[in-house]
């Protein structure tokens, strides 16, 4: 189901004391021109929504709207009642519920009318979002028109787009419209109809970056890049890389990202172009020379998002990879890594490495095992904090201490 939600403003009185919007010509991008006093109705003719939702305050031009589209003598008493309520700024939801069927009949589509507050306070603004949430229930696609109403409602319209998409998993805001009456020009003095969808795309990119930084999932960028015209097979590399990295198959994940990375060498179209450098920064681990450094960097990023188990896993694997020559293909073989790990452990026990490396390895190893199995580490497991032994079990009871010690380990790994 497609829904068009539009705001209804307050009409001005002309020199004759009549209250109505000024009639204007509206020119759409394809050259289609519509003439009317209320842009939302002209937009509905183009959008052809299944449901039209009109939002206005108790003093909005409800009476003018009804007079323009439903001038039926049989509804005169209802119109006069509405006129009086508008004059007093006292239009209530019960009255609008009685008028809605009149408009639905005359407009030929399901039409809902909702009273909203003026939006002057945080509470008012949240109430408006709640009304939109209810009005768009069951919708697959929503178009928003922010032409009329108070100016700040336009800003609320952009926020509501993100709000609706996050609350309804199946819903997508397909367009954001503004009839720019103040930009009239040309021989026809027509107002251009602007699509503000670019603002929605930027908002989606900001949200995607936040989601990636919280999860490490490159796949969140795929639909945004495809929407801006990137070939689907290239964008799919991000989703594939995310899966491979989650299963700890870094060589394969890196190969997928290496296939994708060249598209970032040139400017990207649409909103994606604003975030090209930020995306490249989040993929830069693949450019590190050694597997050990790639794993250490991913461990650090996991720690940054408080993913302690993944940070411990990558940290341990980085130390094991460090036992190989960076160009040795054997470091990607399970049996070779198992043998290298056992040999490394033995050399740590024999004192062949500095104390910090021994402490870092066993701390990360024991943390990995404890978190992976959901069991407390062995009582004899400990680390050194300020030169003193500290049981690892104590670290797991204190997040700040755990993060500090894991950061200490990863920082030392990066300095060697």
Tab-separated table of C-alpha atoms in Angstrom:
chain	number	residue	atom	x	y	z
A	1	UNK	CA	0.000	0.000	0.000
A	2	UNK	CA	1.226	3.487	-0.916
A	3	UNK	CA	0.572	6.440	1.382
A	4	UNK	CA	0.965	10.158	0.730
A	5	UNK	CA	1.240	12.234	3.914
A	6	UNK	CA	0.956	15.998	3.570
A	7	UNK	CA	0.772	18.933	5.970
A	8	UNK	CA	-2.042	21.458	5.919
A	9	UNK	CA	-1.113	25.044	6.752
A	10	UNK	CA	-3.043	28.051	7.916
A	11	UNK	CA	-4.643	30.121	5.143
A	12	UNK	CA	-4.299	33.895	4.946
A	13	UNK	CA	-7.222	36.255	4.523
A	14	UNK	CA	-7.358	38.338	1.340
A	15	UNK	CA	-8.600	41.902	0.946
A	16	UNK	CA	-12.179	40.630	0.861
A	17	UNK	CA	-11.793	38.862	4.184
A	18	UNK	CA	-11.769	35.471	2.497
A	19	UNK	CA	-9.478	32.789	3.903
A	20	UNK	CA	-7.739	30.602	1.358
A	21	UNK	CA	-4.404	29.587	-0.086
A	22	UNK	CA	-3.141	31.462	-3.119
A	23	UNK	CA	-3.721	29.565	-6.355
A	24	UNK	CA	-0.472	28.681	-8.106
A	25	UNK	CA	0.945	26.690	-10.999
A	26	UNK	CA	3.222	23.812	-10.008
A	27	UNK	CA	5.683	22.399	-12.525
A	28	UNK	CA	6.956	18.857	-11.973
A	29	UNK	CA	10.317	17.636	-13.291
A	30	UNK	CA	8.757	15.930	-16.289
A	31	UNK	CA	7.098	19.189	-17.334
A	32	UNK	CA	3.671	18.235	-16.027
A	33	UNK	CA	1.901	21.341	-14.695
A	34	UNK	CA	-0.915	21.424	-12.161
A	35	UNK	CA	-2.903	24.407	-10.975
A	36	UNK	CA	-4.316	24.567	-7.480
A	37	UNK	CA	-4.314	26.291	-4.124
A	38	UNK	CA	-3.215	23.279	-2.111
A	39	UNK	CA	-0.184	21.417	-3.435
A	40	UNK	CA	-0.919	18.208	-1.539
A	41	UNK	CA	-4.007	17.537	-3.637
A	42	UNK	CA	-2.168	18.195	-6.894
A	43	UNK	CA	0.580	15.855	-5.763
A	44	UNK	CA	-1.987	13.193	-4.976
A	45	UNK	CA	-3.128	13.330	-8.598
A	46	UNK	CA	0.409	12.474	-9.669
A	47	UNK	CA	1.318	10.011	-6.919
A	48	UNK	CA	-2.061	8.223	-6.942
A	49	UNK	CA	-1.638	6.904	-3.394
A	50	UNK	CA	-3.907	4.288	-1.910
A	51	UNK	CA	-4.246	6.455	1.176
A	52	UNK	CA	-4.012	10.236	1.524
A	53	UNK	CA	-3.102	11.483	5.001
A	54	UNK	CA	-3.663	15.166	5.829
A	55	UNK	CA	-2.046	16.563	8.967
A	56	UNK	CA	-2.942	19.966	10.390
A	57	UNK	CA	-3.273	21.937	13.605
A	58	UNK	CA	-6.605	22.923	15.189
A	59	UNK	CA	-6.435	26.216	13.239
A	60	UNK	CA	-5.272	24.898	9.849
A	61	UNK	CA	-7.319	25.577	6.708
A	62	UNK	CA	-9.568	22.547	7.051
A	63	UNK	CA	-12.636	24.555	6.061
A	64	UNK	CA	-11.055	25.908	2.883
A	65	UNK	CA	-9.962	22.426	1.879
A	66	UNK	CA	-13.458	21.043	2.319
A	67	UNK	CA	-14.983	24.007	0.482
A	68	UNK	CA	-12.648	23.555	-2.472
A	69	UNK	CA	-13.047	19.807	-2.923
A	70	UNK	CA	-16.363	18.965	-1.336
A	71	UNK	CA	-18.717	21.859	-2.003
A	72	UNK	CA	-21.863	19.783	-1.558
A	73	UNK	CA	-25.056	21.467	-0.260
A	74	UNK	CA	-25.827	18.268	1.616
A	75	UNK	CA	-22.725	18.835	3.713
A	76	UNK	CA	-23.411	22.525	4.430
A	77	UNK	CA	-24.096	22.037	8.123
A	78	UNK	CA	-20.883	20.101	8.545
A	79	UNK	CA	-18.933	22.736	6.631
A	80	UNK	CA	-20.330	25.546	8.796
A	81	UNK	CA	-19.461	23.616	11.926
A	82	UNK	CA	-15.943	23.212	10.657
A	83	UNK	CA	-15.701	26.907	9.704
A	84	UNK	CA	-16.644	27.918	13.229
A	85	UNK	CA	-14.091	25.508	14.727
A	86	UNK	CA	-11.324	26.850	12.489
A	87	UNK	CA	-12.179	30.448	13.441
A	88	UNK	CA	-11.815	29.491	17.086
A	89	UNK	CA	-8.710	27.387	16.459
A	90	UNK	CA	-10.573	24.475	17.985
A	91	UNK	CA	-10.764	21.791	15.282
A	92	UNK	CA	-10.837	18.444	17.020
A	93	UNK	CA	-10.220	14.902	15.876
A	94	UNK	CA	-13.866	13.913	16.327
A	95	UNK	CA	-14.969	16.563	13.822
A	96	UNK	CA	-12.290	15.535	11.320
A	97	UNK	CA	-13.364	11.914	11.624
A	98	UNK	CA	-16.823	12.954	10.419
A	99	UNK	CA	-15.380	14.980	7.538
A	100	UNK	CA	-12.934	12.307	6.337
A	101	UNK	CA	-15.614	10.203	4.575
A	102	UNK	CA	-16.763	13.319	2.665
A	103	UNK	CA	-13.261	13.932	1.364
A	104	UNK	CA	-12.700	10.251	0.630
A	105	UNK	CA	-15.835	10.209	-1.495
A	106	UNK	CA	-14.953	13.363	-3.428
A	107	UNK	CA	-11.267	12.527	-3.890
A	108	UNK	CA	-11.902	8.921	-4.818
A	109	UNK	CA	-9.389	7.448	-2.356
A	110	UNK	CA	-9.083	6.625	1.308
A	111	UNK	CA	-8.430	9.951	3.041
A	112	UNK	CA	-7.450	10.352	6.682
A	113	UNK	CA	-7.432	13.649	8.567
A	114	UNK	CA	-5.375	14.068	11.716
A	115	UNK	CA	-5.040	16.927	14.171
A	116	UNK	CA	-1.450	17.499	15.218
A	117	UNK	CA	0.030	19.990	17.705
A	118	UNK	CA	1.989	23.007	16.509
A	119	UNK	CA	5.286	21.274	17.203
A	120	UNK	CA	6.698	23.991	19.464
A	121	UNK	CA	8.020	21.580	22.096
A	122	UNK	CA	9.817	18.250	22.152
A	123	UNK	CA	6.617	16.644	23.372
A	124	UNK	CA	4.650	18.157	20.474
A	125	UNK	CA	7.198	16.960	17.945
A	126	UNK	CA	7.123	13.435	19.325
A	127	UNK	CA	3.324	13.526	19.195
A	128	UNK	CA	3.434	14.408	15.486
A	129	UNK	CA	5.743	11.473	14.806
A	130	UNK	CA	3.375	9.206	16.722
A	131	UNK	CA	0.453	10.354	14.543
A	132	UNK	CA	2.489	9.687	11.391
A	133	UNK	CA	3.432	6.271	12.698
A	134	UNK	CA	-0.213	5.346	13.193
A	135	UNK	CA	-1.372	6.882	9.899
A	136	UNK	CA	1.232	4.934	7.898
A	137	UNK	CA	0.515	1.566	9.508
A	138	UNK	CA	0.442	-1.186	6.911
A	139	UNK	CA	2.135	0.903	4.216
A	140	UNK	CA	4.874	-0.450	1.967
A	141	UNK	CA	5.823	2.960	0.566
A	142	UNK	CA	5.284	6.479	1.862
A	143	UNK	CA	5.645	9.841	0.134
A	144	UNK	CA	5.938	12.965	2.295
A	145	UNK	CA	4.942	16.481	1.238
A	146	UNK	CA	6.402	19.293	3.361
A	147	UNK	CA	5.183	22.241	1.261
A	148	UNK	CA	2.602	23.719	3.606
A	149	UNK	CA	2.405	24.114	7.343
A	150	UNK	CA	4.916	25.758	9.649
A	151	UNK	CA	8.460	25.945	8.310
A	152	UNK	CA	9.899	23.750	11.026
A	153	UNK	CA	7.558	20.937	10.008
A	154	UNK	CA	9.715	20.505	6.912
A	155	UNK	CA	12.636	19.569	9.143
A	156	UNK	CA	10.363	17.238	11.045
A	157	UNK	CA	9.402	15.657	7.738
A	158	UNK	CA	12.998	14.602	7.075
A	159	UNK	CA	13.299	13.186	10.583
A	160	UNK	CA	9.988	11.369	10.225
A	161	UNK	CA	11.249	9.640	7.074
A	162	UNK	CA	14.080	7.993	9.006
A	163	UNK	CA	11.733	7.373	11.917
A	164	UNK	CA	9.166	5.526	9.806
A	165	UNK	CA	11.726	3.396	7.972
A	166	UNK	CA	13.323	2.237	11.208
A	167	UNK	CA	10.006	1.424	12.924
A	168	UNK	CA	8.484	-0.431	9.981
A	169	UNK	CA	10.865	-2.953	8.414
A	170	UNK	CA	8.791	-3.287	5.216
A	171	UNK	CA	8.223	0.436	4.746
A	172	UNK	CA	10.302	2.727	2.577
A	173	UNK	CA	9.921	6.462	2.146
A	174	UNK	CA	9.973	6.734	-1.620
A	175	UNK	CA	9.949	10.503	-2.028
A	176	UNK	CA	10.021	13.782	-0.164
A	177	UNK	CA	8.273	16.648	-1.973
A	178	UNK	CA	8.280	20.425	-1.741
A	179	UNK	CA	6.279	22.774	-3.967
A	180	UNK	CA	8.594	25.820	-4.039
A	181	UNK	CA	6.007	28.603	-4.328
A	182	UNK	CA	8.645	31.249	-3.553
A	183	UNK	CA	10.763	30.097	-6.532
A	184	UNK	CA	8.155	30.856	-9.221
A	185	UNK	CA	9.690	31.857	-12.528
A	186	UNK	CA	9.288	31.769	-16.326
A	187	UNK	CA	6.492	33.034	-18.525
A	188	UNK	CA	3.985	30.919	-16.657
A	189	UNK	CA	5.273	32.032	-13.254
A	190	UNK	CA	5.161	28.375	-12.261
A	191	UNK	CA	6.533	27.070	-8.975
A	192	UNK	CA	9.036	24.246	-9.419
A	193	UNK	CA	8.279	21.014	-7.610
A	194	UNK	CA	11.400	19.858	-5.801
A	195	UNK	CA	12.221	16.332	-4.773
A	196	UNK	CA	14.242	16.310	-1.581
A	197	UNK	CA	15.037	12.610	-1.806
A	198	UNK	CA	18.737	13.445	-1.708
A	199	UNK	CA	18.310	14.390	1.942
A	200	UNK	CA	16.841	10.975	2.620
A	201	UNK	CA	19.769	9.302	0.865
A	202	UNK	CA	22.241	11.248	3.006
A	203	UNK	CA	20.337	10.285	6.129
A	204	UNK	CA	20.465	6.624	5.094
A	205	UNK	CA	24.224	6.839	4.552
A	206	UNK	CA	24.753	8.389	7.985
A	207	UNK	CA	22.695	5.595	9.527
A	208	UNK	CA	24.609	2.969	7.524
A	209	UNK	CA	27.945	4.305	8.765
A	210	UNK	CA	26.677	4.136	12.337
A	211	UNK	CA	25.450	0.593	11.801
A	212	UNK	CA	28.773	-0.460	10.293
A	213	UNK	CA	30.782	1.090	13.106
A	214	UNK	CA	28.588	-0.805	15.572
A	215	UNK	CA	28.639	-4.147	13.739
A	216	UNK	CA	31.510	-4.197	11.218
A	217	UNK	CA	29.052	-5.375	8.540
A	218	UNK	CA	30.033	-3.992	5.114
A	219	UNK	CA	26.753	-5.267	3.696
A	220	UNK	CA	24.871	-2.233	5.046
A	221	UNK	CA	26.348	-0.174	2.193
A	222	UNK	CA	25.272	-2.482	-0.628
A	223	UNK	CA	21.688	-1.209	-1.207
A	224	UNK	CA	22.790	2.425	-0.975
A	225	UNK	CA	25.449	1.990	-3.637
A	226	UNK	CA	23.088	0.079	-5.921
A	227	UNK	CA	20.465	2.819	-5.494
A	228	UNK	CA	23.058	5.312	-6.760
A	229	UNK	CA	23.790	3.252	-9.846
A	230	UNK	CA	26.689	1.006	-8.870
A	231	UNK	CA	26.612	-2.385	-10.666
A	232	UNK	CA	24.955	-4.913	-8.391
A	233	UNK	CA	27.786	-7.437	-8.721
A	234	UNK	CA	30.334	-4.898	-7.457
A	235	UNK	CA	28.197	-3.834	-4.519
A	236	UNK	CA	27.483	-7.483	-3.681
A	237	UNK	CA	31.200	-7.889	-2.934
A	238	UNK	CA	30.666	-5.932	0.272
A	239	UNK	CA	27.977	-8.291	1.535
A	240	UNK	CA	30.078	-11.322	0.603
A	241	UNK	CA	33.128	-9.838	2.332
A	242	UNK	CA	31.117	-9.193	5.474
A	243	UNK	CA	30.057	-12.840	5.623
A	244	UNK	CA	33.580	-14.101	5.023
A	245	UNK	CA	35.028	-11.825	7.671
A	246	UNK	CA	32.384	-12.905	10.190
A	247	UNK	CA	33.439	-16.503	9.594
A	248	UNK	CA	37.082	-15.393	10.061
A	249	UNK	CA	38.056	-16.193	6.477
A	250	UNK	CA	40.157	-13.056	6.064
A	251	UNK	CA	41.992	-14.019	2.869
A	252	UNK	CA	38.714	-14.593	1.038
A	253	UNK	CA	37.152	-11.474	2.565
A	254	UNK	CA	40.160	-9.458	1.495
A	255	UNK	CA	39.890	-10.787	-2.057
A	256	UNK	CA	36.258	-9.672	-2.257
A	257	UNK	CA	37.147	-6.222	-0.995
A	258	UNK	CA	40.088	-5.956	-3.392
A	259	UNK	CA	37.601	-6.618	-6.215
A	260	UNK	CA	35.371	-3.830	-4.915
A	261	UNK	CA	37.980	-1.234	-3.922
A	262	UNK	CA	38.857	0.103	-7.425
A	263	UNK	CA	35.356	1.605	-7.776
A	264	UNK	CA	36.302	4.035	-5.006
A	265	UNK	CA	39.152	5.479	-7.085
A	266	UNK	CA	36.665	7.605	-9.030
A	267	UNK	CA	33.842	9.839	-7.776
A	268	UNK	CA	30.610	8.024	-6.980
A	269	UNK	CA	27.192	9.306	-8.072
A	270	UNK	CA	24.462	10.513	-5.745
A	271	UNK	CA	24.804	10.683	-1.984
A	272	UNK	CA	27.396	7.885	-2.156
A	273	UNK	CA	29.890	10.425	-3.462
A	274	UNK	CA	29.829	12.298	-0.145
A	275	UNK	CA	30.867	9.176	1.733
A	276	UNK	CA	33.397	7.648	-0.670
A	277	UNK	CA	36.436	8.543	1.453
A	278	UNK	CA	34.755	7.421	4.666
A	279	UNK	CA	33.957	4.064	3.092
A	280	UNK	CA	37.513	3.662	1.821
A	281	UNK	CA	38.842	4.331	5.336
A	282	UNK	CA	36.745	1.496	6.695
A	283	UNK	CA	38.241	-0.899	4.149
A	284	UNK	CA	41.862	0.141	4.569
A	285	UNK	CA	42.847	-2.926	6.595
A	286	UNK	CA	43.132	-4.882	3.337
A	287	UNK	CA	46.054	-2.662	2.294
A	288	UNK	CA	48.215	-3.727	5.255
A	289	UNK	CA	51.253	-5.725	4.189
A	290	UNK	CA	50.927	-8.729	6.468
A	291	UNK	CA	48.136	-10.984	7.659
A	292	UNK	CA	49.294	-10.374	11.229
A	293	UNK	CA	48.791	-6.611	10.858
A	294	UNK	CA	45.425	-7.089	9.147
A	295	UNK	CA	44.263	-9.230	12.048
A	296	UNK	CA	45.604	-6.802	14.627
A	297	UNK	CA	43.793	-3.895	13.001
A	298	UNK	CA	40.530	-5.850	12.891
A	299	UNK	CA	41.042	-6.782	16.526
A	300	UNK	CA	41.412	-3.100	17.370
A	301	UNK	CA	38.253	-2.189	15.480
A	302	UNK	CA	36.345	-4.968	17.217
A	303	UNK	CA	37.534	-3.637	20.554
A	304	UNK	CA	36.463	-0.128	19.558
A	305	UNK	CA	32.890	-1.378	19.182
A	306	UNK	CA	33.102	-3.419	22.406
A	307	UNK	CA	33.115	-6.763	20.596
A	308	UNK	CA	35.488	-8.326	23.079
A	309	UNK	CA	35.277	-11.895	21.823
A	310	UNK	CA	36.135	-10.969	18.240
A	311	UNK	CA	38.895	-8.655	19.481
A	312	UNK	CA	40.418	-11.525	21.457
A	313	UNK	CA	40.124	-13.944	18.531
A	314	UNK	CA	41.791	-11.632	16.048
A	315	UNK	CA	44.405	-10.620	18.632
A	316	UNK	CA	45.478	-14.228	19.227
A	317	UNK	CA	45.470	-14.983	15.504
A	318	UNK	CA	47.606	-11.900	14.869
A	319	UNK	CA	50.237	-13.191	17.295
A	320	UNK	CA	50.209	-16.604	15.617
A	321	UNK	CA	50.501	-15.030	12.150
A	322	UNK	CA	53.459	-13.083	13.465
A	323	UNK	CA	55.390	-16.330	13.745
A	324	UNK	CA	55.421	-16.694	9.938
A	325	UNK	CA	57.261	-14.827	7.255
A	326	UNK	CA	54.631	-12.385	5.885
A	327	UNK	CA	54.934	-13.967	2.441
A	328	UNK	CA	54.714	-17.561	3.626
A	329	UNK	CA	51.462	-19.081	2.209
A	330	UNK	CA	51.526	-21.681	4.990
A	331	UNK	CA	50.179	-19.078	7.434
A	332	UNK	CA	46.780	-19.593	5.790
A	333	UNK	CA	46.796	-23.345	6.370
A	334	UNK	CA	45.123	-24.782	9.451
A	335	UNK	CA	47.718	-27.437	10.219
A	336	UNK	CA	50.620	-25.007	9.845
A	337	UNK	CA	48.944	-22.493	12.153
A	338	UNK	CA	48.262	-25.171	14.761
A	339	UNK	CA	51.919	-26.192	14.716
A	340	UNK	CA	53.079	-22.571	14.879
A	341	UNK	CA	50.784	-21.900	17.831
A	342	UNK	CA	52.100	-24.863	19.804
A	343	UNK	CA	55.701	-23.907	19.068
A	344	UNK	CA	54.986	-20.300	20.073
A	345	UNK	CA	53.435	-21.396	23.350
A	346	UNK	CA	56.482	-23.540	24.125
A	347	UNK	CA	58.862	-20.688	23.403
A	348	UNK	CA	56.814	-18.405	25.663
A	349	UNK	CA	57.101	-20.928	28.494
A	350	UNK	CA	60.848	-21.200	27.968
A	351	UNK	CA	61.235	-17.430	28.261
A	352	UNK	CA	62.259	-16.779	24.657
A	353	UNK	CA	60.020	-13.665	24.454
A	354	UNK	CA	59.635	-10.539	26.574
A	355	UNK	CA	57.224	-10.623	29.505
A	356	UNK	CA	54.701	-8.329	27.834
A	357	UNK	CA	54.324	-10.711	24.890
A	358	UNK	CA	53.850	-13.716	27.164
A	359	UNK	CA	51.279	-11.825	29.217
A	360	UNK	CA	49.467	-10.519	26.123
A	361	UNK	CA	49.228	-13.919	24.478
A	362	UNK	CA	47.871	-15.756	27.491
A	363	UNK	CA	45.512	-12.935	28.366
A	364	UNK	CA	43.965	-12.906	24.880
A	365	UNK	CA	44.009	-16.705	24.637
A	366	UNK	CA	42.300	-17.227	27.992
A	367	UNK	CA	39.794	-14.454	27.344
A	368	UNK	CA	38.958	-15.963	23.963
A	369	UNK	CA	38.391	-19.398	25.467
A	370	UNK	CA	36.362	-18.078	28.404
A	371	UNK	CA	34.078	-15.926	26.238
A	372	UNK	CA	33.707	-18.502	23.458
A	373	UNK	CA	32.646	-21.240	25.897
A	374	UNK	CA	30.767	-18.987	28.303
A	375	UNK	CA	32.857	-20.315	31.174
A	376	UNK	CA	35.131	-18.503	33.648
A	377	UNK	CA	38.844	-18.866	32.953
A	378	UNK	CA	40.930	-21.239	34.997
A	379	UNK	CA	41.768	-19.971	38.467
A	380	UNK	CA	45.481	-19.954	37.677
A	381	UNK	CA	44.953	-17.720	34.634
A	382	UNK	CA	46.249	-14.240	35.301
A	383	UNK	CA	47.737	-11.152	33.724
A	384	UNK	CA	50.007	-8.396	34.978
A	385	UNK	CA	48.499	-5.003	35.755
A	386	UNK	CA	51.018	-2.385	36.897
A	387	UNK	CA	53.493	-5.162	37.584
A	388	UNK	CA	51.090	-7.114	39.780
A	389	UNK	CA	49.380	-10.404	39.099
A	390	UNK	CA	45.665	-10.050	38.474
A	391	UNK	CA	43.365	-13.035	37.854
A	392	UNK	CA	41.753	-12.878	34.438
A	393	UNK	CA	38.423	-13.815	36.022
A	394	UNK	CA	38.480	-10.424	37.763
A	395	UNK	CA	38.905	-8.632	34.442
A	396	UNK	CA	35.755	-10.236	33.069
A	397	UNK	CA	33.821	-8.727	35.976
A	398	UNK	CA	34.959	-5.186	35.170
A	399	UNK	CA	34.395	-3.919	31.635
A	400	UNK	CA	36.599	-0.850	31.999
A	401	UNK	CA	39.501	-2.925	33.281
A	402	UNK	CA	38.945	-5.531	30.557
A	403	UNK	CA	38.956	-2.919	27.802
A	404	UNK	CA	42.051	-1.242	29.240
A	405	UNK	CA	44.047	-4.464	29.377
A	406	UNK	CA	42.972	-5.613	25.926
A	407	UNK	CA	43.896	-2.205	24.531
A	408	UNK	CA	47.274	-2.462	26.199
A	409	UNK	CA	47.866	-5.812	24.503
A	410	UNK	CA	46.796	-4.671	21.027
A	411	UNK	CA	48.780	-1.442	21.247
A	412	UNK	CA	51.944	-3.348	22.065
A	413	UNK	CA	51.320	-5.701	19.155
A	414	UNK	CA	51.049	-2.735	16.821
A	415	UNK	CA	54.346	-1.261	18.010
A	416	UNK	CA	56.405	-4.346	17.163
